[in-house]
Structure formats: structure tokens, C-alpha cells
mmCIF file of C-alpha atoms in Angstrom:
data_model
loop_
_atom_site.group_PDB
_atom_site.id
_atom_site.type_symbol
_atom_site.label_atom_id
_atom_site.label_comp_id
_atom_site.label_asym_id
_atom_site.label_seq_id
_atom_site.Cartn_x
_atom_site.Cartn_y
_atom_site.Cartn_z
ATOM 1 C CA UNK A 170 -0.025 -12.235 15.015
ATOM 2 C CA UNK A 171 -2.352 -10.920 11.954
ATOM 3 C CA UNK A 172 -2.341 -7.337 11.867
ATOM 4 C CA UNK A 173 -4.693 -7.757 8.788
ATOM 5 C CA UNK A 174 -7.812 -10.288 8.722
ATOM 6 C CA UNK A 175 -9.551 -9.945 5.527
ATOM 7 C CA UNK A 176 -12.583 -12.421 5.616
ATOM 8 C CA UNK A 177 -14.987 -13.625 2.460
ATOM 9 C CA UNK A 178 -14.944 -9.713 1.076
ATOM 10 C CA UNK A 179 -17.257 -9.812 -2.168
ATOM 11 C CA UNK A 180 -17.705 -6.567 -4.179
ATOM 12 C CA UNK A 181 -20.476 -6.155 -6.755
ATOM 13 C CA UNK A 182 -21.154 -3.078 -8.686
ATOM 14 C CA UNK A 183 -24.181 -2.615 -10.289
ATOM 15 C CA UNK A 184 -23.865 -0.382 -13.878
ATOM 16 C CA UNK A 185 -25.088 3.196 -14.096
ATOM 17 C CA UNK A 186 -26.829 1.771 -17.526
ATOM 18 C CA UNK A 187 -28.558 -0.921 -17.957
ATOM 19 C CA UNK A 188 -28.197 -2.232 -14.367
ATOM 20 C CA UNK A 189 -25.890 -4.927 -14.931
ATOM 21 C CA UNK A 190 -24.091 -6.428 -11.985
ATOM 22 C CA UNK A 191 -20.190 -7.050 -12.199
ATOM 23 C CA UNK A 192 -18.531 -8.919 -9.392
ATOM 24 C CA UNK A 193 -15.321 -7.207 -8.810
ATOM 25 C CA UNK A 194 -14.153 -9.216 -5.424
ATOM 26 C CA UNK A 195 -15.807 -13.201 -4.963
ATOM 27 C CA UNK A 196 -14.577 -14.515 -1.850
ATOM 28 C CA UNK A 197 -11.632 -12.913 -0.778
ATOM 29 C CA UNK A 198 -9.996 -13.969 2.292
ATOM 30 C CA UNK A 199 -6.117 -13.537 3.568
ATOM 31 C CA UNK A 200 -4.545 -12.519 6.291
ATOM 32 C CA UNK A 201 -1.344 -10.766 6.840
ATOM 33 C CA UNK A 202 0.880 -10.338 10.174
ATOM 34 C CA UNK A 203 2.563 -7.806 12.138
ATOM 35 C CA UNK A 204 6.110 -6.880 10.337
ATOM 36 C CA UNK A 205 5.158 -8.693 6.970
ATOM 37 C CA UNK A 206 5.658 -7.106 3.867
ATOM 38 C CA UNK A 207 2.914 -8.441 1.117
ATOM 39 C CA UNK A 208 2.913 -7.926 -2.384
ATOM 40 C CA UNK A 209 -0.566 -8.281 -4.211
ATOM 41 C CA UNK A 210 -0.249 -8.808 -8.244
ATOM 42 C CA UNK A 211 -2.896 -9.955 -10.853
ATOM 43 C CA UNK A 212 -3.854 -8.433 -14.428
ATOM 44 C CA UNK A 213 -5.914 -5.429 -15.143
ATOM 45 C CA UNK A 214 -9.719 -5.985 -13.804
ATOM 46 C CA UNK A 215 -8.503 -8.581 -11.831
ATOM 47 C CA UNK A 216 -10.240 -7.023 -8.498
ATOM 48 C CA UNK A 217 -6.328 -5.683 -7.141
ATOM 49 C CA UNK A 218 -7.260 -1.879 -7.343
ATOM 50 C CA UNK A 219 -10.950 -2.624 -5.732
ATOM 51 C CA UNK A 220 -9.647 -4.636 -3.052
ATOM 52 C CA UNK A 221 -7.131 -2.001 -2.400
ATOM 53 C CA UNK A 222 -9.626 0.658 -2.146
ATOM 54 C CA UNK A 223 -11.661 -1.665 0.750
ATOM 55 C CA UNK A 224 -8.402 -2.579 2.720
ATOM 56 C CA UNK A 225 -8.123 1.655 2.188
ATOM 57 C CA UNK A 226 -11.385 1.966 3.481
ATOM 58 C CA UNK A 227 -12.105 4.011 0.518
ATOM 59 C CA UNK A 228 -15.236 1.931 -0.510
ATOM 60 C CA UNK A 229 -17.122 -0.530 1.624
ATOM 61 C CA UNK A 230 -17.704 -4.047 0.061
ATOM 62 C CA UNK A 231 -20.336 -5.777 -0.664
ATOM 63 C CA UNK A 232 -20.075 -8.656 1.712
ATOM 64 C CA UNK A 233 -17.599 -9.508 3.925
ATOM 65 C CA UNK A 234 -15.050 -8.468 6.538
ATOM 66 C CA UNK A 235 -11.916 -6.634 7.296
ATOM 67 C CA UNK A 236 -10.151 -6.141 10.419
ATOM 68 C CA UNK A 237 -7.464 -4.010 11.157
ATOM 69 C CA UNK A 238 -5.719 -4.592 14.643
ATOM 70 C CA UNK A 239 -9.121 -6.738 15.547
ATOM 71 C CA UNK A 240 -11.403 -3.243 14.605
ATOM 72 C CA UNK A 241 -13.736 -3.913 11.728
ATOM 73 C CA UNK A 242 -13.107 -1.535 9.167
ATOM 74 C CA UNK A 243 -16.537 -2.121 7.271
ATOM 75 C CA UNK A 244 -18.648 -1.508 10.543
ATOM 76 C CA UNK A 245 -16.615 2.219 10.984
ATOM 77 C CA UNK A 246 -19.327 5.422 10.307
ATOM 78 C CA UNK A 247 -18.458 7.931 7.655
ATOM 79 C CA UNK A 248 -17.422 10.227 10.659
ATOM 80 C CA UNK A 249 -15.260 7.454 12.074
ATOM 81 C CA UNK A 250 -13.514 6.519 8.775
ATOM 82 C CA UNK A 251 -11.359 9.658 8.183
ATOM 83 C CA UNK A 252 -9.540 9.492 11.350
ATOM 84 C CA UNK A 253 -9.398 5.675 11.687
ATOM 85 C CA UNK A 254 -7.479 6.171 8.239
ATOM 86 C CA UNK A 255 -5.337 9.209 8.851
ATOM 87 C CA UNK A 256 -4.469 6.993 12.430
ATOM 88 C CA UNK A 257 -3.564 3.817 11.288
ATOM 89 C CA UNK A 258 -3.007 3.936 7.650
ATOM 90 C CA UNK A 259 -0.294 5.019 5.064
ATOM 91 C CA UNK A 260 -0.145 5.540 1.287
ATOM 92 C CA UNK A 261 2.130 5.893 -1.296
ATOM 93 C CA UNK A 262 0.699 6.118 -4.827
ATOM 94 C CA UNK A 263 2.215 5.736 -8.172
ATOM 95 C CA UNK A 264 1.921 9.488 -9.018
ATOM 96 C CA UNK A 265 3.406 10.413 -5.950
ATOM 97 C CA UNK A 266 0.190 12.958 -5.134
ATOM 98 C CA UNK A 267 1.983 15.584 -3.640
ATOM 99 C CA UNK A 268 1.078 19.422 -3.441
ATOM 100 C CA UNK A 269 3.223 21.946 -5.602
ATOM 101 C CA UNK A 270 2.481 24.698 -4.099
ATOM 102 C CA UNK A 271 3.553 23.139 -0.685
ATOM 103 C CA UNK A 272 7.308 22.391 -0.082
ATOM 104 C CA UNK A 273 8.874 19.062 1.148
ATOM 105 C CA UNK A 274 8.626 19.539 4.726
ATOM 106 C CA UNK A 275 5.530 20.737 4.342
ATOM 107 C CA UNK A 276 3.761 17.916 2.442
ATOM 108 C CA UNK A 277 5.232 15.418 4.703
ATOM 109 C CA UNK A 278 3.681 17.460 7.746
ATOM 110 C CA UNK A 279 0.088 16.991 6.335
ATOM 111 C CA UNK A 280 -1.048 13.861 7.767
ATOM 112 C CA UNK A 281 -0.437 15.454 10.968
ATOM 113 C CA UNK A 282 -1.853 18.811 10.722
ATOM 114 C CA UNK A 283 -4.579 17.392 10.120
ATOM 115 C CA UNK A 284 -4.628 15.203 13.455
ATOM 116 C CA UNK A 285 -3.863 18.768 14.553
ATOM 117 C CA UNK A 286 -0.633 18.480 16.037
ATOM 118 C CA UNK A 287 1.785 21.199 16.890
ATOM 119 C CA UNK A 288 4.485 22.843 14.558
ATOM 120 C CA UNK A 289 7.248 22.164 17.564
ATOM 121 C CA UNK A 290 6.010 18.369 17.457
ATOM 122 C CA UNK A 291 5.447 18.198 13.818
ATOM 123 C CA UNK A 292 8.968 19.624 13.379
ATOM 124 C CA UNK A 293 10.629 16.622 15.884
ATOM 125 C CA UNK A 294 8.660 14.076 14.097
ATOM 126 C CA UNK A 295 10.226 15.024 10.462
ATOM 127 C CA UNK A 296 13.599 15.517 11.311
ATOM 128 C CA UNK A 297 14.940 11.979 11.739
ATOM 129 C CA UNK A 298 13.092 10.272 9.391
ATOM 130 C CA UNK A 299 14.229 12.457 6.778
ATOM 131 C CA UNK A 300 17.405 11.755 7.411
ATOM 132 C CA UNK A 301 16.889 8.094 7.524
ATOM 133 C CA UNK A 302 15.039 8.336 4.060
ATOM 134 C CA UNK A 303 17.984 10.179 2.741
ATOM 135 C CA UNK A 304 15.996 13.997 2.345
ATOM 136 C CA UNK A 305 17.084 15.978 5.066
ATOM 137 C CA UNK A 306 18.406 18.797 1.965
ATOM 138 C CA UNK A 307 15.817 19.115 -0.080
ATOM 139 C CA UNK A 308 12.932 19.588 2.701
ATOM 140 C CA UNK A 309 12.912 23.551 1.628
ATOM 141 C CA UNK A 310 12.171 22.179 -1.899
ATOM 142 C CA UNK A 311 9.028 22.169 -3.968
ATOM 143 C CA UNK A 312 7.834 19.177 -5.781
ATOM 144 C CA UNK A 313 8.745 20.388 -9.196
ATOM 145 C CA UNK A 314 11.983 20.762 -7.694
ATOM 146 C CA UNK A 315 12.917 17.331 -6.907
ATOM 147 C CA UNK A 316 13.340 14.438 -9.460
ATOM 148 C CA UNK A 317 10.959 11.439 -9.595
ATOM 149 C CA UNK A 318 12.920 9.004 -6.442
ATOM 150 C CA UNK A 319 13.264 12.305 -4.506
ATOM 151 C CA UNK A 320 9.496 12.659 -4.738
ATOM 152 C CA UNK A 321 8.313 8.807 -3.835
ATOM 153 C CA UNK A 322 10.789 9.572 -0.956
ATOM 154 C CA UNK A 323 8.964 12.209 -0.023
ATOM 155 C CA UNK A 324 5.602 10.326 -0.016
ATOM 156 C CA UNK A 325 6.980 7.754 1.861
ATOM 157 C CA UNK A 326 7.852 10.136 4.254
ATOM 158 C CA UNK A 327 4.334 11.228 4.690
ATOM 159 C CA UNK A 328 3.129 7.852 4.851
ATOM 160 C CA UNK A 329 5.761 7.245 7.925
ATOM 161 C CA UNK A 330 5.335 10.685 9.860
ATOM 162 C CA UNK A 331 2.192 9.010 11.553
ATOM 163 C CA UNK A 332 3.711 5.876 12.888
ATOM 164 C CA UNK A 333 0.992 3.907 10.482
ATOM 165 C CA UNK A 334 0.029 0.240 11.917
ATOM 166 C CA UNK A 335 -0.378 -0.589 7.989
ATOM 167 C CA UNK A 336 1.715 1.156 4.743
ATOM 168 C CA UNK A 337 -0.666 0.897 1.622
ATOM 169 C CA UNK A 338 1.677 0.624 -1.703
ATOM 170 C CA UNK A 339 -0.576 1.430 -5.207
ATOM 171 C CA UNK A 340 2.231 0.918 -8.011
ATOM 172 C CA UNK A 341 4.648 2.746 -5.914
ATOM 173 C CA UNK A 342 7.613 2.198 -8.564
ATOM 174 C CA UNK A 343 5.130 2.553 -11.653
ATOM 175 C CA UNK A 344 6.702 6.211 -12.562
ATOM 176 C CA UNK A 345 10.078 5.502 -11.230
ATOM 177 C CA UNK A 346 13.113 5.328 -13.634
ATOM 178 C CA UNK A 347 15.464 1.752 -13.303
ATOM 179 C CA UNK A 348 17.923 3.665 -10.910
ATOM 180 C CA UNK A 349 14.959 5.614 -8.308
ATOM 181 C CA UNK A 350 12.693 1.831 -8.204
ATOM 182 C CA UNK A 351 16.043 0.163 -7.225
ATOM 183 C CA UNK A 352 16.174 2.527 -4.766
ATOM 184 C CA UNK A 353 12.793 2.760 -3.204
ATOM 185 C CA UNK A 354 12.772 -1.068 -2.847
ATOM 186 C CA UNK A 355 15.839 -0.801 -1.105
ATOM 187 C CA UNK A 356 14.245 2.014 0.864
ATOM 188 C CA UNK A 357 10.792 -0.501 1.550
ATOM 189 C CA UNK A 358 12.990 -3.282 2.356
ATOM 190 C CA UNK A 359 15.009 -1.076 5.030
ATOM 191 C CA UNK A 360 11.431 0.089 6.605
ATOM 192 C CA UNK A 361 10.194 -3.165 6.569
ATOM 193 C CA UNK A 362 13.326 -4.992 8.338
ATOM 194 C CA UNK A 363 12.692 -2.427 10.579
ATOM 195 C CA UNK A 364 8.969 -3.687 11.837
ATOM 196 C CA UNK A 365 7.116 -2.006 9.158
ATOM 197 C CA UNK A 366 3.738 -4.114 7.605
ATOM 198 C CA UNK A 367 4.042 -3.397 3.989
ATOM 199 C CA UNK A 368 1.125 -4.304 1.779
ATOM 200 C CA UNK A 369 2.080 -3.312 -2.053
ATOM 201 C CA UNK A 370 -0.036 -3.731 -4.741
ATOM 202 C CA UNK A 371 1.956 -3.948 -7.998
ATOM 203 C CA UNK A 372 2.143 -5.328 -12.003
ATOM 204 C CA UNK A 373 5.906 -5.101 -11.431
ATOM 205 C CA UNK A 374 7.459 -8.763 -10.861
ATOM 206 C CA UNK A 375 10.831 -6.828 -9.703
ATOM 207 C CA UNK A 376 9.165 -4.986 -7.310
ATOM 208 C CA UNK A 377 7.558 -8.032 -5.684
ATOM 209 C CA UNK A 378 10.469 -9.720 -5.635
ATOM 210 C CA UNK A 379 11.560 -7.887 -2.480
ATOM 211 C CA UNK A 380 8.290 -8.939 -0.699
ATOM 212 C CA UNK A 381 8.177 -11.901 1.819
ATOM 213 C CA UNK A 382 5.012 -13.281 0.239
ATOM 214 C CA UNK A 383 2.686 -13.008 -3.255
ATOM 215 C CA UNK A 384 -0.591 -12.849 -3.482
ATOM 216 C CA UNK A 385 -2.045 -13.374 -7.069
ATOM 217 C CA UNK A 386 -5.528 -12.092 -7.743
ATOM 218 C CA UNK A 387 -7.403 -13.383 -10.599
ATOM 219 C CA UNK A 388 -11.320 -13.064 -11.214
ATOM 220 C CA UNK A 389 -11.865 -11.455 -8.499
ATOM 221 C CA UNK A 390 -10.177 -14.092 -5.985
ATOM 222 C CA UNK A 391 -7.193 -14.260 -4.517
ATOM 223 C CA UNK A 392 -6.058 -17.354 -7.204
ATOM 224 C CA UNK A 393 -2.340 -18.592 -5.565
ATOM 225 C CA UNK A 394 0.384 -17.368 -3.140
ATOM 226 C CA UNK A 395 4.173 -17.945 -2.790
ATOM 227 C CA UNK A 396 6.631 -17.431 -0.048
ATOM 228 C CA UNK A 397 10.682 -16.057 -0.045
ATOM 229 C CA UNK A 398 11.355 -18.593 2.619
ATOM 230 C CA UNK A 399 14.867 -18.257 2.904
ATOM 231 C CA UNK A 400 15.504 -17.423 -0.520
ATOM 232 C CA UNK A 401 16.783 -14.019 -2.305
ATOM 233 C CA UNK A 402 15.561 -11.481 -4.195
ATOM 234 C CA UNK A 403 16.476 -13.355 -7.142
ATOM 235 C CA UNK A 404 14.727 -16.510 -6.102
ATOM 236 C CA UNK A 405 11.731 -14.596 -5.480
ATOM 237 C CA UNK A 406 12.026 -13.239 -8.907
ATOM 238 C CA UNK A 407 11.969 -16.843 -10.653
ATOM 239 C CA UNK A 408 9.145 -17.933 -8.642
ATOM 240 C CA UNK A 409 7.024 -15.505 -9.348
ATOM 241 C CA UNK A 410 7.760 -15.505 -12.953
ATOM 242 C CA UNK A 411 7.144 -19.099 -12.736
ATOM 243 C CA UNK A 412 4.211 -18.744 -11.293
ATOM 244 C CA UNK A 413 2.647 -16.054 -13.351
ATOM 245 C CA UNK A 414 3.262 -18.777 -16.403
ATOM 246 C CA UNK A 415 1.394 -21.675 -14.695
ATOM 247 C CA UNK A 416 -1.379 -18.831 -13.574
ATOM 248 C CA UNK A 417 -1.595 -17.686 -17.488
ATOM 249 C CA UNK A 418 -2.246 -21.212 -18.199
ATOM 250 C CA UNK A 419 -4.809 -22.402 -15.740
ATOM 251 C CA UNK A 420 -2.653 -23.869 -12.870
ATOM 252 C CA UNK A 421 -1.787 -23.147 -9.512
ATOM 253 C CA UNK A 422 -1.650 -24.320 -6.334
ATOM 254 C CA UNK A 423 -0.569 -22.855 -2.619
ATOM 255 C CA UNK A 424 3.113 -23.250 -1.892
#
């Protein structure tokens, strides 16, 4: 069942000089199911970030649909948007965007003191998913007090602590050392065998090697796709290298 329904989305922005029109999105359409876990990949200006930031309901596109759990996320008011998002939506960015002045715990809490929930509640929430992200001793931290793995833990965390229908990945290994990425993927891969939908927007052909399906974007459309099947990590890995090579060349075709 699609979780996801993303329907002919085109994007134009019109320049704040000369009023020139760029077409960041063209015809975008994709959908992606319940417990799926999607990477999205294409060059810089390819349309990846923009398309992000409508599945994020960040900016409204130009054309187009997107339904989230059959609600269309494009037909939401401004007053609507915030808590539609905060609801049903996770993120975890590249640069981790935590608070330093607020501690673990407490930057994992946010999402859901802002749905104003109770301290006693909040508190129940954190406590096993901390220990199933492996941070139950450093909730007392700060940010500046963890290393760089500790922290994308940590915003994973606070993606999780809201029980999100959809996790939104930006780059989430971009500032990761070798040793942390291997371990967030590991992480992703655990969240998503456990029902997770994981949608993960990244240049990184390791990190969508986990992923059960590509999705390359070029021009502003979504240009080719591949599929694991039943293969590994490493299969995945070839693939999409293989593909990226016919894409750079002007090929591709479903598989």
C-alpha cells in the first residue's frame, strides 16, 4: 500500500532579477509504500533538494500533487502545515541541527513539547528508544559533547520520538566519518526492518546501497530507478554504480 503518492509535481521559480523562469521539478511522479526504504540520488541542481523540500512540505510546488496517507499535502493551510509536519513527519539532516545549549534528552524531547505533551510521557517515550539507538549514557550530554555518530544518533532519535508515518533523510551520512556512516546505515537498516518508511536523499552511492530501491533525478525528472530484489548490499552497490555510468552517458531504462 503507498504511503507516499507523488503525482506530476512541477516546480518553477521565477528569478528575483530579470524574471527568468527556471524549472526545478518537470513531471515528477513516484510512489513509495508502507515499510519501504527509498533512496533518491541525482547531481547538484538536479531538482533532489527541491523535491525534498515539497515532500517536506517546506515549499508548495508549482503544479502537481502529493499525498501522504491519502491527505494532500499541497491543499494543507499555513496553519495546518506545522502540525501535519511535526505529526507525521521526521528529519534527519546532514548537519545534524541540534541545539547546544539543550542536552541530549532534551533535543530529542522537542518534537513533542511542541505537540505539548507531558514531561512523565515525554520521559517514557525516550527511554527505550535510546536504548535501542545505542544512547541511553550520553542523554545528560550536550551536543559539543558527543562525537559526530553520537550526534546523527541523536537526531534520529528526534525524528523517531513521534512515531513519524514518513522519516525524511537530507545527506544524513554527509558529515559522518567511514566508521559513524557504517554505523548509521546499520542503524537505518535496523529501523527500517522494523516497519519504518525511509525516504533518503543522498550523493553517497554507499549509502544507497542499503536502500530497497533508487530513484535517480536528472533535469528535474525522476530519469531511472533500480531495485535490491534479493540482492545485497554489495549488489546494490554495483548497480547503482552501473547505473550512474549509463545515466552520465545518456541511457537508462526502468529495471
Amino acid at each position: 500500500m503507498a504511503i507516499l503518492d507523488v503525482r506530476n509535481l512541477k516546480k518553477i521559480y521565477t528569478t528575483r532579477f530579470g524574471g527568468n523562469r527556471v524549472q526545478a521539478l518537470k513531471n515528477v511522479s513516484f510512489t513509495v509504500d508502507e515499510g519501504e526504504y527509498v533512496a533518491i540520488m541525482g547531481e547538484s541542481g538536479s531538482g533532489k533538494t527541491t523535491l525534498l523540500n515539497a515532500l517536506a512540505a517546506l515549499d508548495k510546488p508549482t503544479e502537481g500533487e502529493i499525498y501522504l496517507d491519502g491527505k494532500s499535502l499541497t491543499k494543507l493551510t499555513e496553519k495546518e502545515i506545522s502540525s501535519f509536519r511535526r505529526e507525521n513527519l521526521g528529519f534527519v539532516f546532514q548537519d545534524f541541527n541540534l541545539l547546544d545549549n539543550f542536552s541530549v534528552k532534551d533535543n530529542i524531547f522537542l518534537p513533542l513539547v511542541l505537540s505539548g505533551r507531558s514531561y512523565a510521557e515525554m520521559n517514557l517515550c525516550v527511554q527505550p528508544l535510546a536504548q535501542k539507538l545505542g544512547i541511553s549514557d550520553i542523554l545528560e550530554k550536550f551536543p559539543y559533547e558527543i562525537s559526530g555518530g553520537q550526534k546523527q544518533r541523536t537526531a534520529v532519535a528526534r525524528a523517531l520520538i513521534t512515531n513519524p508515518r514518513l522519516i525524511l533523510a537530507d545527506e544524513p551520512t554527509g558529515a559522518l566519518d567511514s566508521a559513524a556512516t557504517d554505523g548509521l546505515l546499520k542503524l537505518f537498516a535496523k529501523i527500517n526492518g522494523d516497519g519504518q518508511t525511509i525516504l533518503m536523499v543522498t550523493h553517497s552511492v554507499k549509502a544507497a546501497s542499503h536502500a530497497g530501491r533508487v530513484l535517480f533525478i536528472k533535469d528535474g525528472e525522476v530519469f531511472h530507478q533500480i531495485y535490491r530484489g534479493g540482492g545485497t548490499d554489495s549488489d546494490m552497490y554495483q548497480k547503482i554504480t552501473d547505473a550512474l555510468t549509463v545515466i552520465s552517458t545518456g541511457g537508462g531504462e526502468n529495471e
